[in-house]
CSV table of C-alpha atoms and ligand atoms in Angstrom, one decimal:
chain,number,residue,atom,x,y,z
A,1,MET,CA,-36.1,198.1,-14.2
A,2,ILE,CA,-35.0,195.8,-11.3
A,3,GLU,CA,-37.7,194.9,-8.8
A,4,PRO,CA,-37.4,196.5,-5.3
A,5,GLU,CA,-37.4,193.0,-3.7
A,6,VAL,CA,-34.5,192.0,-5.8
A,7,ILE,CA,-32.6,195.2,-4.8
A,8,SER,CA,-33.3,194.3,-1.2
A,9,SER,CA,-31.8,190.9,-1.8
A,10,TYR,CA,-28.6,192.5,-3.1
A,11,VAL,CA,-28.4,194.7,0.0
A,12,LYS,CA,-29.0,191.8,2.3
A,13,ALA,CA,-26.4,189.7,0.5
A,14,LEU,CA,-23.8,192.4,1.0
A,15,VAL,CA,-24.6,192.9,4.6
A,16,ASP,CA,-24.5,189.2,5.3
A,17,TYR,CA,-21.2,189.0,3.4
A,18,GLY,CA,-19.7,191.8,5.5
A,19,ILE,CA,-20.7,190.2,8.8
A,20,LYS,CA,-19.6,186.7,7.7
A,21,GLU,CA,-16.1,188.0,6.6
A,22,GLY,CA,-15.6,189.9,9.9
A,23,LEU,CA,-15.9,193.4,8.4
A,24,ALA,CA,-18.7,194.2,10.7
A,25,GLU,CA,-20.7,192.8,13.6
A,26,GLU,CA,-24.3,191.7,13.9
A,27,ILE,CA,-25.2,195.0,15.5
A,28,ASP,CA,-23.9,196.8,12.4
A,29,ARG,CA,-26.6,195.1,10.2
A,30,TRP,CA,-29.0,198.1,10.0
A,31,VAL,CA,-26.3,200.7,9.8
A,32,LEU,CA,-24.7,198.9,6.9
A,33,ALA,CA,-28.0,198.3,5.0
A,34,ASN,CA,-29.0,202.0,5.5
A,35,THR,CA,-25.5,203.2,4.3
A,36,ILE,CA,-25.9,201.2,1.1
A,37,ILE,CA,-29.5,202.3,0.6
A,38,GLY,CA,-28.7,206.0,1.2
A,39,SER,CA,-25.6,206.0,-0.9
A,40,LEU,CA,-27.3,204.6,-4.0
A,41,GLY,CA,-30.7,206.1,-3.4
A,42,LEU,CA,-32.3,202.7,-3.3
A,43,PRO,CA,-36.1,202.1,-2.7
A,44,ASP,CA,-37.3,201.1,0.7
A,45,PRO,CA,-36.6,197.5,1.6
A,46,ALA,CA,-39.1,194.9,0.4
A,47,SER,CA,-39.3,191.3,1.2
A,48,GLY,CA,-39.8,188.2,-1.0
A,49,GLY,CA,-36.7,188.6,-3.2
A,50,PRO,CA,-34.4,185.8,-4.2
A,51,VAL,CA,-31.6,184.5,-2.1
A,52,ILE,CA,-28.3,185.9,-3.4
A,53,GLU,CA,-25.3,184.1,-2.1
A,54,ASN,CA,-22.5,185.7,-4.1
A,55,GLU,CA,-21.4,189.2,-3.1
A,56,MET,CA,-20.1,189.9,-6.7
A,57,GLU,CA,-23.5,189.1,-8.1
A,58,ALA,CA,-25.0,191.6,-5.6
A,59,ILE,CA,-22.5,194.3,-6.6
A,60,LYS,CA,-23.1,193.7,-10.3
A,61,GLY,CA,-26.9,194.0,-9.7
A,62,LEU,CA,-26.5,197.2,-7.8
A,63,HIS,CA,-24.3,198.6,-10.6
A,64,LEU,CA,-27.0,197.9,-13.2
A,65,TYR,CA,-29.5,199.6,-10.9
A,66,ALA,CA,-27.3,202.7,-10.6
A,67,MET,CA,-26.9,202.8,-14.4
A,68,ASP,CA,-30.6,202.4,-14.9
A,69,THR,CA,-31.5,205.2,-12.5
A,70,GLY,CA,-28.8,207.6,-13.7
A,71,HIS,CA,-27.1,207.6,-10.3
A,72,PRO,CA,-23.5,209.1,-10.7
A,73,TRP,CA,-21.9,205.9,-9.4
A,74,GLY,CA,-23.5,204.1,-12.4
A,75,ASP,CA,-20.9,205.8,-14.6
A,76,LEU,CA,-18.0,204.1,-12.7
A,77,PRO,CA,-16.3,201.2,-14.5
A,78,GLU,CA,-17.0,197.8,-12.8
A,79,GLU,CA,-13.7,197.7,-10.9
A,80,LYS,CA,-14.2,201.2,-9.5
A,81,PHE,CA,-17.8,200.6,-8.6
A,82,THR,CA,-16.8,197.4,-6.7
A,83,GLY,CA,-14.3,199.4,-4.7
A,84,ARG,CA,-16.8,202.1,-4.0
A,85,ILE,CA,-19.4,199.7,-2.7
A,86,MET,CA,-16.9,197.7,-0.7
A,87,GLY,CA,-15.7,200.9,0.9
A,88,LEU,CA,-19.1,201.1,2.5
A,89,LEU,CA,-18.5,197.8,4.2
A,90,THR,CA,-14.8,198.3,5.1
A,91,PRO,CA,-14.1,199.1,8.8
A,92,SER,CA,-12.5,202.5,9.7
A,93,ASN,CA,-8.8,202.8,9.3
A,94,GLY,CA,-8.5,203.4,13.1
A,95,SER,CA,-10.3,200.2,14.1
A,96,MET,CA,-8.3,198.1,11.6
A,97,ALA,CA,-5.0,199.6,12.8
A,98,ARG,CA,-5.9,198.9,16.4
A,99,GLU,CA,-6.9,195.3,15.6
A,100,PHE,CA,-3.7,194.8,13.7
A,101,ARG,CA,-1.6,196.1,16.6
A,102,TYR,CA,-3.6,194.1,19.1
A,103,ILE,CA,-3.1,190.8,17.1
A,104,ILE,CA,0.7,191.5,16.9
A,105,ASP,CA,0.9,192.0,20.6
A,106,ASP,CA,-1.5,189.1,21.5
A,107,LYS,CA,-0.6,186.4,18.9
A,108,GLY,CA,2.3,187.7,16.9
A,109,PRO,CA,3.1,189.1,13.5
A,110,ILE,CA,2.3,186.0,11.5
A,111,GLU,CA,-1.3,186.0,12.7
A,112,ALA,CA,-1.6,189.8,12.3
A,113,THR,CA,-0.4,189.8,8.7
A,114,GLN,CA,-2.7,186.8,7.9
A,115,TRP,CA,-5.6,188.7,9.4
A,116,LEU,CA,-4.8,191.8,7.4
A,117,TYR,CA,-4.5,189.8,4.2
A,118,ARG,CA,-7.8,188.1,4.8
A,119,ILE,CA,-9.6,191.4,5.5
A,120,SER,CA,-7.9,193.1,2.5
A,121,ALA,CA,-9.1,190.3,0.2
A,122,ALA,CA,-12.6,190.4,1.7
A,123,THR,CA,-12.9,194.1,1.1
A,124,LYS,CA,-11.6,193.5,-2.5
A,125,ASP,CA,-8.7,195.9,-1.8
A,126,VAL,CA,-6.5,192.9,-2.7
A,127,ARG,CA,-8.1,191.3,-5.8
A,128,LEU,CA,-7.4,187.6,-5.0
A,129,ASP,CA,-10.4,186.7,-7.1
A,130,LEU,CA,-8.9,188.4,-10.2
A,131,ALA,CA,-5.4,187.1,-9.5
A,132,SER,CA,-6.6,183.5,-9.7
A,133,LYS,CA,-6.9,184.2,-13.5
A,134,ASP,CA,-3.1,184.7,-13.8
A,135,LEU,CA,-1.0,181.9,-15.4
A,136,ARG,CA,1.8,180.6,-13.3
A,137,TRP,CA,4.6,178.0,-13.9
A,138,THR,CA,8.2,177.3,-13.1
A,139,VAL,CA,11.1,176.7,-15.5
A,140,SER,CA,14.2,174.7,-14.4
A,141,THR,CA,17.5,176.4,-15.2
A,142,ASP,CA,21.2,176.2,-14.2
A,143,TYR,CA,20.2,178.8,-11.5
A,144,GLY,CA,17.3,176.8,-10.1
A,145,ASP,CA,13.6,177.0,-10.9
A,146,LEU,CA,12.6,180.4,-12.1
A,147,GLN,CA,9.0,181.5,-11.5
A,148,ILE,CA,6.9,182.8,-14.4
A,149,THR,CA,3.5,184.6,-14.1
A,150,VAL,CA,1.4,186.0,-16.9
A,151,ASN,CA,-0.6,188.7,-15.3
A,152,ARG,CA,-4.2,188.6,-16.6
A,153,SER,CA,-5.8,190.2,-13.6
A,154,LYS,CA,-5.0,193.9,-14.2
A,155,PRO,CA,-8.2,195.5,-15.5
A,156,GLU,CA,-8.4,197.0,-18.9
A,157,LYS,CA,-7.8,200.8,-18.7
A,158,ASP,CA,-10.8,203.0,-18.5
A,159,PRO,CA,-10.7,205.4,-21.6
A,160,LYS,CA,-11.3,208.2,-19.1
A,161,ASP,CA,-8.1,207.2,-17.2
A,162,ILE,CA,-6.1,207.4,-20.4
A,163,ALA,CA,-7.5,210.8,-21.3
A,164,ALA,CA,-7.0,212.2,-17.8
A,165,PRO,CA,-4.5,215.1,-17.9
A,166,LYS,CA,-1.2,214.5,-16.0
A,167,THR,CA,-0.6,217.8,-14.2
A,168,GLY,CA,1.9,216.6,-11.6
A,169,LYS,CA,-0.1,218.6,-9.0
A,170,SER,CA,-2.7,215.9,-8.5
A,171,TYR,CA,-4.3,214.8,-5.3
A,172,PRO,CA,-3.2,212.3,-4.0
A,173,LYS,CA,0.3,213.1,-5.3
A,174,CYS,CA,0.9,209.4,-6.3
A,175,LEU,CA,-0.5,205.9,-6.0
A,176,LEU,CA,1.4,205.3,-2.7
A,177,CYS,CA,0.7,208.4,-0.7
A,178,PRO,CA,-1.3,207.8,2.5
A,179,GLU,CA,-4.0,210.1,1.1
A,180,ASN,CA,-5.1,207.1,-1.0
A,181,ALA,CA,-6.8,205.5,2.1
A,182,GLY,CA,-10.5,205.9,1.5
A,183,PHE,CA,-10.0,208.0,-1.7
A,184,TRP,CA,-13.0,208.0,-4.0
A,185,GLY,CA,-10.8,207.8,-7.2
A,186,LYS,CA,-11.1,209.9,-10.2
A,187,PRO,CA,-10.2,209.6,-13.9
A,188,GLY,CA,-6.5,208.7,-14.0
A,189,HIS,CA,-6.4,207.5,-10.4
A,190,PRO,CA,-7.9,204.3,-9.0
A,191,GLU,CA,-10.8,204.0,-6.6
A,192,ARG,CA,-9.4,203.4,-3.1
A,193,SER,CA,-12.6,203.7,-1.0
A,194,ASN,CA,-11.9,200.2,0.5
A,195,HIS,CA,-8.2,200.8,1.1
A,196,ARG,CA,-6.7,201.0,4.6
A,197,ILE,CA,-3.1,201.4,5.7
A,198,MET,CA,-1.3,200.1,8.9
A,199,PRO,CA,1.1,202.3,10.7
A,200,ILE,CA,4.5,200.8,11.6
A,201,SER,CA,7.7,202.4,12.8
A,202,LEU,CA,11.0,201.9,10.9
A,203,ASP,CA,14.2,203.4,12.2
A,204,GLY,CA,12.2,205.8,14.4
A,205,GLU,CA,10.1,207.1,11.5
A,206,GLU,CA,6.4,206.5,10.7
A,207,TRP,CA,5.8,204.2,7.7
A,208,PHE,CA,2.7,202.3,6.6
A,209,LEU,CA,2.1,198.8,5.5
A,210,GLN,CA,-0.5,197.7,2.9
A,211,TYR,CA,-1.0,194.8,0.6
A,212,SER,CA,-0.6,195.3,-3.1
A,213,PRO,CA,-3.9,195.2,-5.0
A,214,TYR,CA,-2.3,193.1,-7.8
A,215,VAL,CA,-1.0,190.0,-6.3
A,216,TYR,CA,2.3,189.0,-7.9
A,217,TYR,CA,2.9,186.5,-5.1
A,218,HIS,CA,1.5,185.5,-1.7
A,219,GLN,CA,1.0,188.4,0.7
A,220,HIS,CA,2.7,190.9,-1.6
A,221,CYS,CA,3.0,193.9,0.6
A,222,ILE,CA,4.2,197.5,0.1
A,223,VAL,CA,5.8,199.5,2.9
A,224,PHE,CA,5.9,203.2,2.2
A,225,SER,CA,6.9,206.4,3.9
A,226,ARG,CA,4.3,208.9,5.3
A,227,GLU,CA,6.0,211.7,3.4
A,228,HIS,CA,5.8,211.9,-0.4
A,229,ARG,CA,9.5,212.0,-1.2
A,230,PRO,CA,11.7,210.2,-3.8
A,231,MET,CA,13.0,206.7,-3.3
A,232,ALA,CA,16.7,206.7,-2.2
A,233,ILE,CA,19.1,203.9,-1.5
A,234,GLY,CA,21.2,205.5,1.3
A,235,PRO,CA,22.4,205.1,4.8
A,236,ARG,CA,18.9,204.6,6.2
A,237,THR,CA,17.9,201.9,3.8
A,238,VAL,CA,19.5,199.0,5.6
A,239,PRO,CA,18.4,200.0,9.1
A,240,ARG,CA,14.8,200.3,7.9
A,241,ILE,CA,14.9,196.8,6.3
A,242,LEU,CA,16.4,195.3,9.4
A,243,ASP,CA,13.8,197.1,11.6
A,244,PHE,CA,11.1,195.6,9.5
A,245,LEU,CA,12.6,192.1,9.7
A,246,ASP,CA,12.8,192.3,13.5
A,247,GLN,CA,9.0,193.1,13.5
A,248,PHE,CA,7.9,190.8,10.7
A,249,PRO,CA,10.6,188.0,10.6
A,250,HIS,CA,8.4,185.8,8.4
A,251,PHE,CA,8.4,188.4,5.6
A,252,PHE,CA,11.2,189.5,3.2
A,253,LEU,CA,11.6,193.2,2.5
A,254,GLY,CA,13.4,194.7,-0.5
A,255,SER,CA,13.9,197.9,-2.4
A,256,ASN,CA,14.2,198.6,-6.0
A,257,ALA,CA,17.3,200.5,-7.2
A,258,ALA,CA,16.3,204.2,-7.0
A,259,LEU,CA,17.3,205.1,-10.6
A,260,PRO,CA,15.4,205.1,-13.8
A,261,ILE,CA,15.8,202.1,-16.2
A,262,VAL,CA,17.0,199.8,-13.4
A,263,GLY,CA,14.3,200.8,-10.8
A,264,GLY,CA,10.7,200.1,-10.3
A,265,SER,CA,7.7,201.9,-11.7
A,266,ILE,CA,7.2,204.3,-8.8
A,267,LEU,CA,10.4,206.3,-8.1
A,268,ASP,CA,8.8,209.4,-6.6
A,269,HIS,CA,7.6,207.8,-3.3
A,270,ASP,CA,9.9,206.1,-0.9
A,271,HIS,CA,8.8,202.5,-0.6
A,272,PHE,CA,9.8,198.9,-0.2
A,273,GLN,CA,8.1,195.7,-1.4
A,274,GLY,CA,7.8,192.6,0.8
A,275,GLY,CA,5.8,189.6,1.6
A,276,ASN,CA,5.6,186.0,2.6
A,277,TRP,CA,7.1,184.2,-0.4
A,278,SER,CA,10.1,182.2,-1.3
A,279,PHE,CA,11.8,183.6,-4.4
A,280,PRO,CA,14.2,181.6,-6.6
A,281,ILE,CA,17.2,183.8,-5.5
A,282,GLN,CA,16.7,182.6,-2.0
A,283,SER,CA,17.8,179.1,-3.0
A,284,ALA,CA,20.8,180.3,-5.0
A,285,SER,CA,24.1,179.0,-3.6
A,286,ALA,CA,27.5,180.6,-3.3
A,287,ARG,CA,30.1,180.4,-6.0
A,288,LYS,CA,32.7,181.8,-3.7
A,289,SER,CA,32.6,183.1,-0.2
A,290,TRP,CA,34.7,185.3,2.1
A,291,ASP,CA,34.6,185.5,5.9
A,292,LYS,CA,34.9,188.9,7.4
A,293,GLY,CA,34.6,188.5,11.2
A,294,SER,CA,31.0,187.7,12.0
A,295,VAL,CA,29.9,188.5,8.4
A,296,VAL,CA,30.0,186.1,5.5
A,297,ALA,CA,30.1,187.6,2.0
A,298,GLU,CA,29.1,185.4,-1.0
A,299,ALA,CA,29.2,185.8,-4.8
A,300,LEU,CA,25.9,184.1,-5.8
A,301,ILE,CA,25.4,181.6,-8.6
A,302,TRP,CA,22.7,183.8,-10.2
A,303,PRO,CA,22.1,185.4,-13.6
A,304,MET,CA,22.5,188.9,-12.2
A,305,ALA,CA,25.8,189.8,-10.4
A,306,THR,CA,24.8,189.6,-6.7
A,307,LEU,CA,26.6,189.9,-3.4
A,308,ARG,CA,25.0,188.0,-0.5
A,309,LEU,CA,25.8,189.0,3.1
A,310,ARG,CA,25.0,186.8,6.1
A,311,ALA,CA,25.3,187.8,9.8
A,312,ARG,CA,23.8,186.9,13.1
A,313,ASP,CA,24.5,190.3,14.6
A,314,ARG,CA,22.3,193.1,13.5
A,315,GLN,CA,24.8,195.9,14.0
A,316,ASP,CA,27.4,194.0,12.0
A,317,MET,CA,24.9,193.5,9.2
A,318,GLU,CA,23.8,197.1,9.3
A,319,ARG,CA,27.4,198.4,9.1
A,320,PHE,CA,28.6,196.0,6.5
A,321,ALA,CA,25.6,196.1,4.1
A,322,THR,CA,25.6,199.9,4.2
A,323,SER,CA,29.3,200.0,3.6
A,324,ALA,CA,29.0,197.5,0.7
A,325,ILE,CA,26.2,199.6,-0.9
A,326,GLU,CA,28.3,202.8,-0.6
A,327,SER,CA,31.3,200.9,-2.0
A,328,TRP,CA,29.3,200.0,-5.1
A,329,LYS,CA,28.0,203.5,-5.5
A,330,SER,CA,31.6,204.8,-5.6
A,331,TYR,CA,33.0,201.9,-7.8
A,332,ASP,CA,34.3,202.4,-11.3
A,333,ASP,CA,35.2,199.4,-13.5
A,334,PRO,CA,36.1,200.8,-16.9
A,335,SER,CA,36.9,197.4,-18.4
A,336,TRP,CA,33.2,196.5,-18.0
A,337,GLY,CA,31.8,200.0,-18.8
A,338,ILE,CA,30.7,200.6,-15.2
A,339,GLU,CA,30.7,204.2,-14.1
A,340,LYS,CA,29.9,205.0,-10.5
A,341,GLU,CA,27.5,207.8,-11.3
A,342,HIS,CA,25.1,205.2,-12.7
A,343,ASN,CA,25.5,202.5,-10.0
A,344,SER,CA,22.7,201.5,-7.6
A,345,VAL,CA,21.5,198.3,-6.0
A,346,SER,CA,18.3,196.3,-5.6
A,347,VAL,CA,18.5,195.3,-2.0
A,348,ILE,CA,16.7,192.3,-0.4
A,349,GLY,CA,16.6,191.4,3.3
A,350,ARG,CA,15.3,188.3,5.0
A,351,LYS,CA,15.7,186.4,8.2
A,352,VAL,CA,16.9,182.8,8.0
A,353,LYS,CA,16.6,181.2,11.4
A,354,ASP,CA,18.3,183.7,13.7
A,355,SER,CA,20.5,185.2,11.0
A,356,TYR,CA,20.0,188.2,8.7
A,357,GLU,CA,20.6,187.7,5.1
A,358,MET,CA,20.9,190.5,2.5
A,359,ASP,CA,21.2,190.2,-1.2
A,360,LEU,CA,22.7,193.2,-3.1
A,361,VAL,CA,21.9,192.9,-6.8
A,362,LEU,CA,24.4,195.3,-8.4
A,363,ARG,CA,22.7,197.6,-11.0
A,364,ASN,CA,23.9,200.3,-13.4
A,365,ASN,CA,21.7,202.4,-15.6
A,366,ARG,CA,24.3,203.8,-18.1
A,367,THR,CA,23.2,204.2,-21.7
A,368,SER,CA,25.3,204.4,-24.8
A,369,GLU,CA,24.8,205.2,-28.5
A,370,GLU,CA,24.6,201.5,-29.2
A,371,TYR,CA,22.2,200.9,-26.3
A,372,PRO,CA,20.0,204.0,-25.8
A,373,ASP,CA,17.6,202.1,-23.5
A,374,GLY,CA,20.4,201.0,-21.2
A,375,ILE,CA,23.6,199.0,-21.5
A,376,PHE,CA,22.6,196.6,-18.7
A,377,HIS,CA,19.1,196.3,-19.9
A,378,ILE,CA,16.9,193.8,-21.8
A,379,ARG,CA,18.0,193.5,-25.4
A,380,PRO,CA,15.4,194.5,-28.0
A,381,SER,CA,15.2,190.9,-29.4
A,382,ARG,CA,13.5,189.9,-26.2
A,383,HIS,CA,11.0,192.8,-26.0
A,384,HIS,CA,8.3,190.6,-27.6
A,385,ILE,CA,8.2,188.7,-24.3
A,386,LYS,CA,9.4,191.3,-21.8
A,387,LYS,CA,9.9,195.0,-22.4
A,388,GLU,CA,9.5,196.7,-19.0
A,389,ASN,CA,12.4,197.2,-16.6
A,390,ILE,CA,13.8,194.3,-14.6
A,391,GLY,CA,12.8,195.5,-11.1
A,392,LEU,CA,13.2,194.0,-7.7
A,393,ILE,CA,10.7,191.2,-8.1
A,394,GLU,CA,12.2,190.0,-11.3
A,395,ALA,CA,15.8,190.3,-10.1
A,396,MET,CA,14.7,187.8,-7.5
A,397,GLY,CA,13.7,185.3,-10.3
A,398,LEU,CA,9.9,185.9,-10.6
A,399,ALA,CA,8.9,187.1,-14.1
A,400,VAL,CA,5.8,189.3,-14.3
A,401,LEU,CA,4.8,189.1,-18.0
A,402,PRO,CA,2.1,190.9,-19.8
A,403,GLY,CA,-1.4,189.3,-20.1
A,404,ARG,CA,-1.3,189.6,-23.9
A,405,LEU,CA,1.0,186.6,-24.1
A,406,ALA,CA,-1.8,184.3,-23.1
A,407,THR,CA,-3.6,184.8,-26.5
A,408,GLU,CA,-0.5,185.7,-28.6
A,409,MET,CA,1.0,182.2,-28.0
A,410,GLU,CA,-2.0,180.4,-29.7
A,411,PRO,CA,-0.6,180.4,-33.3
A,412,LEU,CA,2.7,179.0,-32.0
A,413,LEU,CA,0.9,176.3,-30.0
A,414,GLU,CA,-1.0,175.3,-33.1
A,415,ALA,CA,2.1,175.2,-35.2
A,416,LEU,CA,3.9,173.0,-32.7
A,417,VAL,CA,1.0,170.6,-32.8
A,418,GLY,CA,1.3,170.4,-36.6
A,419,LYS,CA,-0.7,173.1,-38.3
A,420,ARG,CA,0.9,175.7,-40.6
A,421,LEU,CA,2.2,178.7,-38.7
A,422,SER,CA,-0.5,181.3,-39.5
A,423,VAL,CA,-0.1,184.5,-37.6
A,424,PRO,CA,-1.8,187.9,-37.5
A,425,GLU,CA,-0.2,190.9,-39.1
A,426,ASN,CA,2.7,192.5,-37.0
A,427,TRP,CA,2.8,189.4,-34.7
A,428,PRO,CA,5.8,190.3,-32.6
A,429,HIS,CA,7.0,186.7,-32.0
A,430,LEU,CA,7.7,185.6,-35.6
A,431,GLU,CA,11.5,185.3,-35.6
A,432,TRP,CA,11.5,183.6,-32.2
A,433,ALA,CA,8.7,181.2,-33.2
A,434,LYS,CA,10.5,180.2,-36.4
A,435,GLY,CA,13.6,179.4,-34.3
A,436,LEU,CA,11.5,177.3,-31.9
A,437,LEU,CA,9.8,175.4,-34.7
A,438,GLU,CA,13.2,174.6,-36.2
A,439,LYS,CA,14.5,173.5,-32.8
A,440,HIS,CA,11.5,171.4,-31.7
A,441,GLY,CA,9.8,170.4,-34.9
A,442,ASN,CA,6.1,169.9,-35.0
A,443,GLY,CA,3.7,167.0,-34.4
A,444,LYS,CA,3.7,167.6,-30.7
A,445,SER,CA,0.7,166.8,-28.4
A,446,GLN,CA,-1.1,169.8,-27.0
A,447,GLU,CA,0.5,169.1,-23.6
A,448,GLU,CA,4.0,168.9,-25.1
A,449,ALA,CA,3.5,172.1,-27.2
A,450,LYS,CA,2.3,174.0,-24.1
A,451,GLY,CA,5.3,172.7,-22.1
A,452,ILE,CA,7.8,173.8,-24.9
A,453,ILE,CA,6.3,177.3,-25.0
A,454,GLU,CA,6.3,177.7,-21.2
A,455,ARG,CA,9.9,176.6,-21.1
A,456,GLU,CA,11.1,178.8,-24.0
A,457,ILE,CA,9.4,181.8,-22.4
A,458,GLY,CA,11.2,181.0,-19.2
A,459,LEU,CA,14.5,180.9,-21.1
A,460,VAL,CA,13.9,184.3,-22.7
A,461,PHE,CA,13.3,185.6,-19.1
A,462,LEU,CA,16.6,184.1,-18.0
A,463,ASP,CA,18.4,185.8,-20.9
A,464,ALA,CA,16.7,189.1,-20.0
A,465,LEU,CA,18.1,188.8,-16.5
A,466,ARG,CA,21.5,188.1,-17.9
A,467,ASP,CA,21.2,191.2,-20.1
A,468,CYS,CA,20.8,193.3,-17.0
A,469,SER,CA,23.7,191.9,-15.1
A,470,VAL,CA,26.6,194.3,-14.6
A,471,TYR,CA,29.1,191.4,-14.9
A,472,PRO,CA,28.4,188.4,-17.2
A,473,ASP,CA,28.4,185.0,-15.5
A,474,ASP,CA,31.5,183.7,-17.2
A,475,LYS,CA,35.1,183.4,-16.0
A,476,ASN,CA,36.1,187.0,-16.8
A,477,GLY,CA,32.8,188.4,-15.4
A,478,GLN,CA,33.1,186.4,-12.2
A,479,ASP,CA,36.6,187.8,-11.7
A,480,GLY,CA,35.2,191.3,-12.2
A,481,LEU,CA,32.5,190.7,-9.5
A,482,ASP,CA,35.1,189.1,-7.2
A,483,SER,CA,37.4,192.1,-7.5
A,484,PHE,CA,34.5,194.4,-6.5
A,485,ILE,CA,33.6,192.3,-3.5
A,486,GLU,CA,37.2,192.2,-2.4
A,487,SER,CA,37.5,195.9,-2.7
A,488,ALA,CA,34.3,196.3,-0.6
A,489,LEU,CA,35.7,194.0,2.0
A,490,ARG,CA,38.9,196.0,2.3
A,491,LYS,CA,36.9,199.2,3.0
A,492,PHE,CA,34.9,197.5,5.8
B,1,ZN,ZN1,3.3,209.7,-2.9
């Protein structure tokens, strides 16, 4: 059993942490301590315990105490227990929303979003501490430097989560609904006690801004509708993006295509993803460009067929981008197997100096007997590296790869260094690894071997992007894309 004075040290450490991080004020000290004591049924405070400086150590200690004493929170997995405790220290949604708005008005959106990010990380709503375990590197290609991350920060699934029935009538209805703010979690749904959402207005409608708990890039935010309704790429998409850019010009904002296979993982709640990050697609240059009054259209040099629009005038951008999206949604190109019923776009907007820039990545989710998973979809030979859909973030040139890769590459690393290739049963990378060993030989240094693997993983990602392109990036494919762009320009 943990001594009462040690328990008191944990409580003091958490209260000190909350005050230091700006989650509470000095006057809140007793209220916070009593909230933690009452919630966990802790003994009366005792003095003389050790000094605990790390808040995670305090949380782990309290978790052990809850388990020892049979407190119901002791049954929570570590990740959920952390969220539950941090929820006790997190300011109310109202006070955070007021502060956010106050900083926007007083100092501007850059300071406001920085403040929100810092607070979201301090409350562990955004797990920056876990994200630091992710692997990140870049791979130089003909399309510029692609960004690769191997995501090791997503927690292992709780067996209770896996067993939880999916009724479709759950509360909250999905992971994005505003009802997640302060939600105590349950099997199959994450703990969101420490989660807060910031109201913003887009095209005259109430939306919310939050940061993504799993940090794929700096200040990765999600902007979602108040109402639980399906994602849609339609006439209001572009005005909403431009409205956001006017309020947060230092962020980009983009939307996944709203169709299965080519869309993101959450299609049943209208949302965008944004953030303060420069993606590879941003540096892509134009292969060909067209002037249409105040709007410039460009066919990008990019592995996925993409139309970029640039305009200074917001209304021109709004009209043209909406018209170009509608053009694609009603465009058939039988010679490339493109049927309009399956067309959608991944849309990305950003501000560059005082101009608006929008990238429309053309998507199509048709399937065939030969390609039941999707014609414009990752080929099965690449599934050992990347199996999930290519969504918005990846279409912009940032690969989010599964954490298993970190350990699965070890046999290949050893073989490149000079050992015999010895792999576990059903190792999914065998054919690829054999090809690599033939191409590069062995006898590499550790550093060289690591470099080869990173580069080759990047090249598989590049091929995966090419698989998803509706037009291949060759002479014929480029002509196909240009024909579409010219037809869209004629309609404008
Ligand atoms: Zn929802």
